[in-house]
Coordinates of C-alpha atoms and ligand atoms in Angstrom, one line a residue:
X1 CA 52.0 85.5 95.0
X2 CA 48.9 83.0 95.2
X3 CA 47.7 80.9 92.0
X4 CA 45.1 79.0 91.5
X5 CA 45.2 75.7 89.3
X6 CA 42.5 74.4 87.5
X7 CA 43.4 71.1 86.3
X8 CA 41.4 67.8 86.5
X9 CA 44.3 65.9 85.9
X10 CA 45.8 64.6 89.2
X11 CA 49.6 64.3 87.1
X12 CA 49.9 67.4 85.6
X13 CA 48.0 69.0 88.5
X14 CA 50.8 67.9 91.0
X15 CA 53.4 68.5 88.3
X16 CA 52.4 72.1 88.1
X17 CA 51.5 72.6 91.6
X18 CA 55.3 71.8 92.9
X19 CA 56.5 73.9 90.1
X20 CA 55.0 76.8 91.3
X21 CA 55.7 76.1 94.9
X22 CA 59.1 75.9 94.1
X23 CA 58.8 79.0 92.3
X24 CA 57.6 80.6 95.4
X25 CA 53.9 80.6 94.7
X26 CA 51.2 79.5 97.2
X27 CA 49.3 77.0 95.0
X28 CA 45.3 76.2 95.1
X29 CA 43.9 73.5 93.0
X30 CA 40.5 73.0 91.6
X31 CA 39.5 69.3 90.1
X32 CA 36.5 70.5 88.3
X33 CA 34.6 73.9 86.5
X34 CA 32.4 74.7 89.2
X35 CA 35.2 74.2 92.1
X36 CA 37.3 76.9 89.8
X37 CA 34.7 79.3 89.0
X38 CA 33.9 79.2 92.5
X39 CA 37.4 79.6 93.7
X40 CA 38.5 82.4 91.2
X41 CA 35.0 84.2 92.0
X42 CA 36.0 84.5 95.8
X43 CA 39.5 83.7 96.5
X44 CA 42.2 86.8 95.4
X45 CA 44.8 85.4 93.5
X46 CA 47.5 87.1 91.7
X47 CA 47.2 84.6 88.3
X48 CA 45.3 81.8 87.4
X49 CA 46.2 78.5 85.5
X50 CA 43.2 77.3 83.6
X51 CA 42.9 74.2 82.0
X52 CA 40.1 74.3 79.0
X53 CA 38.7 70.4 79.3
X54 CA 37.4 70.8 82.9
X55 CA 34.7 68.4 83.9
X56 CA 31.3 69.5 85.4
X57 CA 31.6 73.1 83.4
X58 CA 34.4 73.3 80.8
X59 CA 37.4 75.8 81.2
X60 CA 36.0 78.4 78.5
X61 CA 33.1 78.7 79.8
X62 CA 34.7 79.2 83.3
X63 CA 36.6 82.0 81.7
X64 CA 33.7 83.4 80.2
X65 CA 31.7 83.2 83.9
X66 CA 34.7 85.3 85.3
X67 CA 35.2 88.1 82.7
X68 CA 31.5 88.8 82.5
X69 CA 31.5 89.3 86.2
X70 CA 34.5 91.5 86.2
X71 CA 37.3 89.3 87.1
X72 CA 40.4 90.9 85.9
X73 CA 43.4 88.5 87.1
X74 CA 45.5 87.4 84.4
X75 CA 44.7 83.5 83.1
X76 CA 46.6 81.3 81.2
X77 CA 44.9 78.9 79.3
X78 CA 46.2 75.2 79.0
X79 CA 44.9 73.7 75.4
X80 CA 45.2 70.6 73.8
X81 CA 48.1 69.8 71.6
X82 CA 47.3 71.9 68.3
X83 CA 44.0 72.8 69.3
X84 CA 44.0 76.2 67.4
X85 CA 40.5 76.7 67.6
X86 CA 40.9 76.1 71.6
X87 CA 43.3 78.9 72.0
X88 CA 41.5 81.3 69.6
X89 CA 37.9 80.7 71.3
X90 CA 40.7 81.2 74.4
X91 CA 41.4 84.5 73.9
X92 CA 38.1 85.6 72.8
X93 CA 36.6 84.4 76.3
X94 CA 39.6 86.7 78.0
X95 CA 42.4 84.7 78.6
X96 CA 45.9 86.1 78.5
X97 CA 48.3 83.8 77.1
X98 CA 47.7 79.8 76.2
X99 CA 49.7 77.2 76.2
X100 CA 49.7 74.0 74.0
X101 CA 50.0 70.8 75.8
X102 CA 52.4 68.7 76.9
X103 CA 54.5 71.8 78.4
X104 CA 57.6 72.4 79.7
X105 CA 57.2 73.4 83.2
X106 CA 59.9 76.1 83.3
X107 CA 57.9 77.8 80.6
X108 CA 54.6 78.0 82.4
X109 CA 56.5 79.5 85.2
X110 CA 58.2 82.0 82.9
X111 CA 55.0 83.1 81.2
X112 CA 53.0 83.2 84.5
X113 CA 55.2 85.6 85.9
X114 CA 55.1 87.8 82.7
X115 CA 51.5 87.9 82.8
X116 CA 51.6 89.0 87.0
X117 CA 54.5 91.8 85.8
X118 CA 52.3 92.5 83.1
X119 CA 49.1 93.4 85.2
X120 CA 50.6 95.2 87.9
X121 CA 52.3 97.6 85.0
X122 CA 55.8 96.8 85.9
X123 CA 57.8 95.5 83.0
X124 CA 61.9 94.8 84.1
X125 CA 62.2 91.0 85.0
X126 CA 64.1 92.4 88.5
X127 CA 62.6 94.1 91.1
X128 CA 64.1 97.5 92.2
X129 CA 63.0 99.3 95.5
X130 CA 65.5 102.0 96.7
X131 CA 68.6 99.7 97.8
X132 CA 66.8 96.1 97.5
X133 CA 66.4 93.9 94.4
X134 CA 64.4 90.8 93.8
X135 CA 65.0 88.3 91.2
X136 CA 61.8 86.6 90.9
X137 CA 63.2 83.8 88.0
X138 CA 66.3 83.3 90.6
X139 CA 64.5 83.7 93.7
X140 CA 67.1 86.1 94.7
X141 CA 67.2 88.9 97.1
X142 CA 69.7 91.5 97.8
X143 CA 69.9 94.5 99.9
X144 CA 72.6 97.0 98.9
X145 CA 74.2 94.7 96.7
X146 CA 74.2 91.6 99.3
X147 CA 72.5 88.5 98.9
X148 CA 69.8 88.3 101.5
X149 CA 68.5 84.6 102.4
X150 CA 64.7 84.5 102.9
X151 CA 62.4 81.8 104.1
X152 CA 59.4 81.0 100.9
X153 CA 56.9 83.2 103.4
X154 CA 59.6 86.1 103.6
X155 CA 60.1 86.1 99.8
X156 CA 56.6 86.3 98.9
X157 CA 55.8 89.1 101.1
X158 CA 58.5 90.9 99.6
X159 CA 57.6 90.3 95.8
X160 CA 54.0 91.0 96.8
X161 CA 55.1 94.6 98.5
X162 CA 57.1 95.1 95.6
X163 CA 54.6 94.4 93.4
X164 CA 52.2 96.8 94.7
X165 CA 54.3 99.3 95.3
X166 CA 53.1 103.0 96.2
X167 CA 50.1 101.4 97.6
X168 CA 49.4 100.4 101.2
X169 CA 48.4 96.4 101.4
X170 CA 46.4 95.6 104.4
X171 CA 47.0 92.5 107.0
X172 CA 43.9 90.8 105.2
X173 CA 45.4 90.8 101.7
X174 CA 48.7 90.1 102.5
X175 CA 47.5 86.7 104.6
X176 CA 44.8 86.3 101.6
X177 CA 47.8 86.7 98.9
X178 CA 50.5 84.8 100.4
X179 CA 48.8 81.0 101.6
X180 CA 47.5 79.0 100.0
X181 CA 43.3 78.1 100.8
X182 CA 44.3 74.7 103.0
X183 CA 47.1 76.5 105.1
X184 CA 46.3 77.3 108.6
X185 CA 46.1 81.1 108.6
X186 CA 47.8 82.6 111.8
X187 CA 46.6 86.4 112.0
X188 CA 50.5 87.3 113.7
X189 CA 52.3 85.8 110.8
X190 CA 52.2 88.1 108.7
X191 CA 53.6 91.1 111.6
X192 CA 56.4 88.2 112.6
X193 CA 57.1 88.2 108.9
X194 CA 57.7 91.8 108.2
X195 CA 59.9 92.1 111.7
X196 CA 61.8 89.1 110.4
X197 CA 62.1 90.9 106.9
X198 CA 63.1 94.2 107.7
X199 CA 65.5 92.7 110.1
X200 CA 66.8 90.7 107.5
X201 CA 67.0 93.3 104.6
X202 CA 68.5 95.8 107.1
X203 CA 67.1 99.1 105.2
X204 CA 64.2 100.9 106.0
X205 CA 62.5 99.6 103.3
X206 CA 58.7 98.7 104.6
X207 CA 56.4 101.1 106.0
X208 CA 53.7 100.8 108.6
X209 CA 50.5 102.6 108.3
X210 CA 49.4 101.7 111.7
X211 CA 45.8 100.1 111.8
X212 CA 46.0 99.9 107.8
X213 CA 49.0 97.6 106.6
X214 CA 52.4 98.4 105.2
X215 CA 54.1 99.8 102.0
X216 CA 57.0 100.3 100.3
X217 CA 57.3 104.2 99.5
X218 CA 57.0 104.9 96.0
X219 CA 60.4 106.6 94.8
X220 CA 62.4 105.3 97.9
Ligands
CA301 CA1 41.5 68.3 81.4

């Protein structure tokens, strides 16, 4: 999974970005409005972390930029401690969730994955797929009931297959979803990846369409 933080404030911004990291996520940041409206506009990420008092163009109208133009990707909105009418003018502008600051960071990870489970339709907190299940709050994989160890790359691939289950996902939206904008993109990874994976898992789990991508089965 890939998110993209806008947050001006060089604390919280490194506070959040290692939180996700850790989480598993591939973390962009954005200092200011127009780096995040660009980024957002062209960059496909799974959520989006939004902070409302962004310099150069503030958050809401950000938000409002992207929702006009038919950006769908869950945000969550960071406000200012009891800043109602930030949250409610928030909402209006299309975000998904808010939350007040000063937060704790376990929450935002809690309530970002929520909002991805909520887009993608798939409500149980674990991850089923024939014999494998993934934990995302644990980070835990297993494969007919044994813990499998992943490397951070491995374990987002997964998720993201997961995720997007019944659907084929191409090389170029894997690489696009799982790094982050200043990693070196290697166009092999991603094949090295799945060999390592399915290796790994040790189930004929992942699928490839030859000369699309790969997919997990839907009903396997
Ligand atoms: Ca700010």
């Amino acid at each position: 999974m890939r998110a993209l933080l806008a947050e001006d404030d060089p604390r919280i911004a490194a506070a959040v970005r290692s939180a996700l990291e850790g989480a598993g996520f591939a973390v962009d940041v954005a200092r200011d409005g127009e780096a995040a409206w660009f980024a957002g506009d062209t960059e496909p990420y799974d959520a989006i972390i939004l902070d409302l008092g962004l310099p150069k163009i503030d958050g809401l109208e950000v938000l409002r930029r992207w929702r006009e133009g038919g950006l769908r990707t869950p945000v969550l909105v960071l406000t200012a401690r009891g800043a109602w009418t930030e949250r409610v003018a928030g909402i209006d502008a299309g975000a998904d969730d808010y939350l007040p600051k000063p937060f704790q960071m376990d929450e935002l990870v809690a309530r970002l994955r929520a909002l991805i489970r909520r887009s993608v339709g798939e409500a149980a907190p674990v991850l089923k797929a024939g014999p494998v299940a993934l934990d995302p709050r644990r980070m835990e994989v297993t494969a007919l009931g044994r813990p499998v160890a992943l490397s951070p790359l491995e374990f987002r691939l997964l998720a993201y297959l997961m995720h997007h289950r019944g659907r084929v996902a191409t090389q170029i939206e894997l690489t696009e979803h799982l790094y982050a904008q200043d990693v070196e993109r290697d166009s092999n990874a991603i094949e090295v990846a799945v060999g390592r994976l399915r290796r790994k898992l040790g189930v004929g789990l992942i699928e490839t369409r030859r000369g699309f991508g790969y997919i997990i089965p839907e009903g396997e």
